Tab-separated table of N, CA and C in Angstrom:
chain	number	residue	atom	x	y	z
A	1138	MET	N	-0.432	19.783	16.766
A	1138	MET	CA	-1.480	18.154	17.217
A	1138	MET	C	-2.276	18.897	18.159
A	1139	SER	N	-3.603	18.294	18.011
A	1139	SER	CA	-4.461	18.842	18.843
A	1139	SER	C	-4.177	17.433	20.033
A	1140	SER	N	-5.225	17.831	21.217
A	1140	SER	CA	-5.178	16.826	22.507
A	1140	SER	C	-5.550	15.500	21.890
A	1141	THR	N	-6.525	15.552	20.803
A	1141	THR	CA	-6.839	14.165	20.649
A	1141	THR	C	-5.577	13.434	19.810
A	1142	GLY	N	-4.611	14.173	19.804
A	1142	GLY	CA	-3.496	12.952	18.674
A	1142	GLY	C	-3.608	13.289	17.319
A	1143	VAL	N	-4.922	14.024	16.896
A	1143	VAL	CA	-4.853	14.459	15.391
A	1143	VAL	C	-4.077	15.354	14.635
A	1144	VAL	N	-2.949	15.077	13.749
A	1144	VAL	CA	-2.281	16.221	12.956
A	1144	VAL	C	-3.117	16.985	12.220
A	1145	ALA	N	-3.276	18.281	12.708
A	1145	ALA	CA	-4.086	19.207	11.759
A	1145	ALA	C	-3.723	19.493	10.444
A	1146	GLN	N	-4.803	19.819	9.416
A	1146	GLN	CA	-4.179	19.944	8.051
A	1146	GLN	C	-3.349	20.837	7.886
A	1147	GLY	N	-2.454	20.760	6.933
A	1147	GLY	CA	-1.626	22.145	6.342
A	1147	GLY	C	-0.622	21.771	7.331
A	1148	VAL	N	-0.343	21.604	8.560
A	1148	VAL	CA	0.608	21.627	9.401
A	1148	VAL	C	1.936	20.556	8.739
A	1149	PRO	N	3.254	21.009	8.812
A	1149	PRO	CA	3.944	19.971	8.643
A	1149	PRO	C	4.010	18.844	9.438
A	1150	GLY	N	4.117	17.707	8.616
A	1150	GLY	CA	4.013	16.645	9.384
A	1150	GLY	C	2.547	15.611	9.189
A	1151	SER	N	1.872	16.456	8.643
A	1151	SER	CA	0.607	16.351	8.490
A	1151	SER	C	-0.051	14.769	7.947
A	1152	LEU	N	-0.559	14.292	7.804
A	1152	LEU	CA	-0.911	13.008	7.401
A	1152	LEU	C	-2.161	13.475	6.063
A	1153	GLU	N	-2.429	14.843	6.019
A	1153	GLU	CA	-3.176	14.908	5.030
A	1153	GLU	C	-2.185	15.058	3.695
A	1154	THR	N	-2.695	15.013	2.666
A	1154	THR	CA	-1.799	15.498	1.427
A	1154	THR	C	-2.473	16.557	0.606
A	1155	PRO	N	-1.738	17.504	-0.190
A	1155	PRO	CA	-2.288	18.462	-0.839
A	1155	PRO	C	-3.606	18.009	-1.704
A	1156	GLU	N	-4.491	18.690	-1.887
A	1156	GLU	CA	-5.581	18.171	-2.819
A	1156	GLU	C	-5.019	18.165	-4.225
A	1157	GLY	N	-5.466	17.032	-4.962
A	1157	GLY	CA	-5.247	16.613	-6.123
A	1157	GLY	C	-3.907	15.637	-6.079
A	1158	ALA	N	-2.787	15.552	-5.054
A	1158	ALA	CA	-1.709	14.792	-5.121
A	1158	ALA	C	-2.220	13.421	-4.586
A	1159	PRO	N	-1.587	12.228	-5.293
A	1159	PRO	CA	-1.515	11.167	-4.825
A	1159	PRO	C	-1.592	10.712	-3.239
A	1160	ARG	N	-2.256	9.680	-2.782
A	1160	ARG	CA	-1.713	9.973	-1.216
A	1160	ARG	C	-0.948	8.668	-0.923
A	1161	GLN	N	0.202	8.985	-0.292
A	1161	GLN	CA	1.512	8.030	-0.224
A	1161	GLN	C	1.197	6.905	0.989
A	1162	HIS	N	1.424	5.943	0.927
A	1162	HIS	CA	1.651	4.935	1.827
A	1162	HIS	C	2.948	3.953	1.963
A	1163	VAL	N	3.066	3.444	2.964
A	1163	VAL	CA	4.412	3.097	3.666
A	1163	VAL	C	4.182	1.364	3.619
A	1164	VAL	N	5.027	0.749	3.177
A	1164	VAL	CA	5.331	-0.879	2.907
A	1164	VAL	C	5.604	-0.944	4.268
A	1165	ASP	N	4.698	-1.394	5.271
A	1165	ASP	CA	5.533	-1.764	6.538
A	1165	ASP	C	6.095	-3.114	6.764
A	1166	SER	N	5.626	-4.187	6.004
A	1166	SER	CA	6.409	-5.193	5.984
A	1166	SER	C	5.705	-6.397	4.798
A	1167	ILE	N	7.058	-7.217	4.400
A	1167	ILE	CA	6.856	-8.057	3.346
A	1167	ILE	C	7.066	-9.778	3.722
A	1168	HIS	N	5.794	-10.607	3.931
A	1168	HIS	CA	5.867	-11.822	3.931
A	1168	HIS	C	5.809	-12.502	2.749
A	1169	ALA	N	6.850	-13.153	2.455
A	1169	ALA	CA	6.861	-13.781	0.903
A	1169	ALA	C	6.505	-15.048	1.140
A	1170	GLU	N	6.858	-16.157	1.996
A	1170	GLU	CA	6.056	-17.127	1.765
A	1170	GLU	C	4.623	-17.239	2.008
A	1171	ALA	N	3.835	-16.408	2.749
A	1171	ALA	CA	2.650	-16.385	2.703
A	1171	ALA	C	1.655	-15.522	1.651
A	1172	ARG	N	2.602	-14.903	0.856
A	1172	ARG	CA	2.427	-13.998	-0.270
A	1172	ARG	C	1.499	-12.869	0.269
A	1173	ARG	N	1.857	-12.098	1.279
A	1173	ARG	CA	1.182	-11.001	2.132
A	1173	ARG	C	1.793	-10.001	2.230
A	1174	ILE	N	1.688	-8.774	2.241
A	1174	ILE	CA	1.844	-7.470	2.513
A	1174	ILE	C	1.256	-6.601	3.329
A	1175	VAL	N	2.234	-6.024	4.135
A	1175	VAL	CA	1.634	-4.990	5.099
A	1175	VAL	C	1.791	-3.581	4.359
A	1176	ILE	N	0.695	-2.843	4.169
A	1176	ILE	CA	0.816	-1.124	3.731
A	1176	ILE	C	0.066	-0.597	4.592
A	1177	ASP	N	0.956	0.301	5.589
A	1177	ASP	CA	0.181	1.278	6.313
A	1177	ASP	C	-0.924	0.225	7.486
A	1178	ASP	N	-0.402	-0.655	7.901
A	1178	ASP	CA	-1.385	-1.522	8.865
A	1178	ASP	C	-2.284	-2.004	8.497
A	1179	THR	N	-2.888	-2.301	7.242
A	1179	THR	CA	-3.555	-3.262	6.641
A	1179	THR	C	-2.712	-4.007	5.569
A	1180	GLU	N	-3.489	-5.414	5.874
A	1180	GLU	CA	-2.705	-6.673	5.347
A	1180	GLU	C	-3.527	-6.481	3.976
A	1181	TYR	N	-2.519	-7.150	2.774
A	1181	TYR	CA	-2.972	-7.369	1.557
A	1181	TYR	C	-2.421	-8.716	0.929
A	1182	PHE	N	-3.119	-9.496	0.151
A	1182	PHE	CA	-2.736	-10.801	-0.283
A	1182	PHE	C	-2.326	-10.826	-1.498
A	1183	LEU	N	-1.389	-11.711	-2.159
A	1183	LEU	CA	-1.059	-11.441	-3.211
A	1183	LEU	C	-1.624	-12.471	-4.124
A	1184	GLU	N	-2.559	-12.285	-5.062
A	1184	GLU	CA	-3.323	-13.397	-5.778
A	1184	GLU	C	-3.311	-12.920	-7.519
A	1185	GLY	N	-2.335	-13.906	-8.108
A	1185	GLY	CA	-2.518	-13.234	-9.407
A	1185	GLY	C	-1.584	-12.154	-9.552
A	1186	SER	N	-1.725	-11.415	-10.817
A	1186	SER	CA	-0.258	-10.483	-11.180
A	1186	SER	C	-0.758	-9.172	-10.534
A	1187	VAL	N	0.335	-8.317	-10.642
A	1187	VAL	CA	-0.276	-6.714	-9.760
A	1187	VAL	C	0.458	-6.116	-10.705
A	1188	LEU	N	-0.415	-4.583	-10.846
A	1188	LEU	CA	0.273	-3.767	-11.864
A	1188	LEU	C	1.425	-2.984	-10.834
A	1189	ILE	N	2.433	-2.541	-11.322
A	1189	ILE	CA	3.430	-1.841	-10.626
A	1189	ILE	C	3.595	-0.771	-11.765
A	1190	ASN	N	3.809	0.450	-11.466
A	1190	ASN	CA	3.815	1.425	-12.414
A	1190	ASN	C	3.581	1.271	-13.657
A	1191	GLY	N	2.336	0.251	-13.971
A	1191	GLY	CA	1.637	0.331	-14.953
A	1191	GLY	C	2.423	-1.165	-15.739
A	1192	GLN	N	3.197	-2.002	-15.113
A	1192	GLN	CA	3.450	-2.998	-15.825
A	1192	GLN	C	3.067	-4.388	-14.692
A	1193	GLU	N	2.694	-5.207	-15.789
A	1193	GLU	CA	1.848	-6.280	-15.167
A	1193	GLU	C	3.197	-7.223	-13.927
A	1194	VAL	N	2.964	-7.583	-13.101
A	1194	VAL	CA	4.027	-8.330	-12.257
A	1194	VAL	C	3.709	-9.494	-11.663
A	1195	ALA	N	4.516	-10.733	-11.605
A	1195	ALA	CA	3.944	-11.694	-11.019
A	1195	ALA	C	3.916	-11.290	-9.611
A	1196	PRO	N	3.190	-12.515	-8.673
A	1196	PRO	CA	3.119	-12.141	-7.342
A	1196	PRO	C	4.468	-12.662	-6.656
A	1197	ALA	N	5.439	-13.619	-7.364
A	1197	ALA	CA	6.569	-14.119	-7.185
A	1197	ALA	C	7.478	-12.715	-6.895
A	1198	ALA	N	7.291	-11.881	-8.130
A	1198	ALA	CA	8.331	-11.047	-8.150
A	1198	ALA	C	7.812	-9.964	-7.513
A	1199	VAL	N	6.520	-9.369	-7.020
A	1199	VAL	CA	6.084	-8.302	-6.468
A	1199	VAL	C	7.050	-8.558	-4.934
A	1200	VAL	N	7.398	-9.089	-4.440
A	1200	VAL	CA	7.747	-9.619	-2.955
A	1200	VAL	C	9.414	-9.279	-3.033
A	1201	ASN	N	9.798	-9.334	-4.306
A	1201	ASN	CA	11.201	-8.744	-4.597
A	1201	ASN	C	11.419	-7.548	-5.221
A	1202	ILE	N	10.384	-6.927	-5.582
A	1202	ILE	CA	10.788	-5.803	-6.114
A	1202	ILE	C	10.086	-4.448	-4.609
A	1203	LEU	N	9.156	-4.933	-4.080
A	1203	LEU	CA	8.724	-3.633	-3.092
A	1203	LEU	C	9.560	-4.061	-1.839
A	1204	ARG	N	9.936	-3.278	-1.078
A	1204	ARG	CA	10.816	-3.048	0.211
A	1204	ARG	C	10.202	-2.738	1.307
A	1205	GLU	N	10.450	-2.943	2.411
A	1205	GLU	CA	10.043	-2.388	3.931
A	1205	GLU	C	10.617	-1.030	3.769
A	1206	GLY	N	9.532	-0.175	4.528
A	1206	GLY	CA	9.725	1.427	4.135
A	1206	GLY	C	9.621	1.827	3.026
A	1207	GLN	N	9.474	1.257	2.034
A	1207	GLN	CA	9.244	1.948	0.798
A	1207	GLN	C	7.858	2.977	0.923
A	1208	ARG	N	7.819	3.893	0.314
A	1208	ARG	CA	6.918	4.557	-0.094
A	1208	ARG	C	5.998	4.179	-1.467
A	1209	VAL	N	4.626	3.934	-1.564
A	1209	VAL	CA	4.139	3.803	-2.809
A	1209	VAL	C	2.784	4.885	-2.911
A	1210	THR	N	2.182	4.923	-4.088
A	1210	THR	CA	1.190	5.806	-4.268
A	1210	THR	C	0.159	4.646	-4.961
A	1211	ASN	N	-1.142	5.245	-5.072
A	1211	ASN	CA	-1.887	4.926	-6.424
A	1211	ASN	C	-2.285	3.499	-5.514
A	1212	LEU	N	-2.594	2.957	-4.662
A	1212	LEU	CA	-2.686	1.601	-3.956
A	1212	LEU	C	-4.588	1.255	-4.371
A	1213	GLU	N	-4.143	0.260	-5.290
A	1213	GLU	CA	-5.975	-0.468	-5.572
A	1213	GLU	C	-5.794	-1.841	-4.994
A	1214	SER	N	-6.838	-2.304	-4.524
A	1214	SER	CA	-7.320	-3.428	-4.550
A	1214	SER	C	-8.528	-3.991	-4.316
A	1215	ASP	N	-8.996	-5.068	-4.242
A	1215	ASP	CA	-9.946	-5.644	-4.319
A	1215	ASP	C	-10.371	-6.426	-3.107
A	1216	ARG	N	-11.230	-6.592	-2.702
A	1216	ARG	CA	-11.957	-7.683	-1.332
A	1216	ARG	C	-12.247	-8.791	-1.819
A	1217	ASP	N	-11.973	-9.971	-1.340
A	1217	ASP	CA	-11.806	-11.301	-1.554
A	1217	ASP	C	-13.643	-11.574	-1.255
A	1218	ASN	N	-14.561	-11.981	-1.960
A	1218	ASN	CA	-15.686	-12.486	-1.360
A	1218	ASN	C	-15.885	-13.271	-0.805
A	1219	GLU	N	-15.473	-14.295	-0.608
A	1219	GLU	CA	-15.587	-15.454	0.037
A	1219	GLU	C	-15.006	-15.188	1.685
A	1220	ASP	N	-13.612	-14.698	1.770
A	1220	ASP	CA	-12.661	-14.847	2.974
A	1220	ASP	C	-12.732	-13.114	3.093
A	1221	GLY	N	-13.231	-12.379	2.206
A	1221	GLY	CA	-13.164	-10.691	3.057
A	1221	GLY	C	-11.698	-10.226	2.905
A	1222	TYR	N	-10.664	-11.008	2.586
A	1222	TYR	CA	-9.494	-10.214	2.927
A	1222	TYR	C	-9.022	-9.560	1.640
A	1223	LEU	N	-8.489	-8.325	1.506
A	1223	LEU	CA	-7.526	-7.591	0.445
A	1223	LEU	C	-6.863	-8.019	-0.409
A	1224	ILE	N	-7.293	-8.208	-1.399
A	1224	ILE	CA	-6.162	-8.725	-2.918
A	1224	ILE	C	-5.611	-7.288	-3.510
A	1225	LEU	N	-4.078	-7.245	-3.147
A	1225	LEU	CA	-3.504	-6.103	-3.908
A	1225	LEU	C	-3.342	-6.386	-5.355
A	1226	ARG	N	-3.901	-5.089	-6.201
A	1226	ARG	CA	-4.093	-5.528	-7.578
A	1226	ARG	C	-3.350	-4.139	-8.166
A	1227	GLU	N	-2.850	-3.038	-7.565
A	1227	GLU	CA	-1.873	-1.911	-8.601
A	1227	GLU	C	-1.405	-1.273	-7.331
A	1228	VAL	N	-0.118	-0.717	-7.762
A	1228	VAL	CA	0.494	0.151	-6.826
A	1228	VAL	C	1.457	0.996	-7.649
A	1229	ASN	N	2.029	1.745	-7.616
A	1229	ASN	CA	2.989	2.878	-7.903
A	1229	ASN	C	4.249	3.133	-7.037
A	1230	LEU	N	5.365	3.007	-7.357
A	1230	LEU	CA	6.502	3.093	-6.552
A	1230	LEU	C	6.633	4.538	-6.468
A	1231	PHE	N	6.982	5.336	-5.296
A	1231	PHE	CA	7.287	6.744	-5.268
A	1231	PHE	C	8.519	6.859	-5.248
């Protein structure tokens, strides 16, 4: 690790993924009542269905499928034009 706290590329434990490999993300917390999920310290809201492993899933079911600490890939979201928050659209379970 460098003095700046950045892990060097190619070093075990590095945050970089091998080229061509999907980037992994970690589910930090799930707030079912607010329909909100935090992944890699970024807040996502559930508005409408979400594709999980290619299957359309209702927002209420998403909070029951994902678990805190779970690794996911292929995270896709849209930014809400009015409020500017992120809306989760797609994720694959790892």
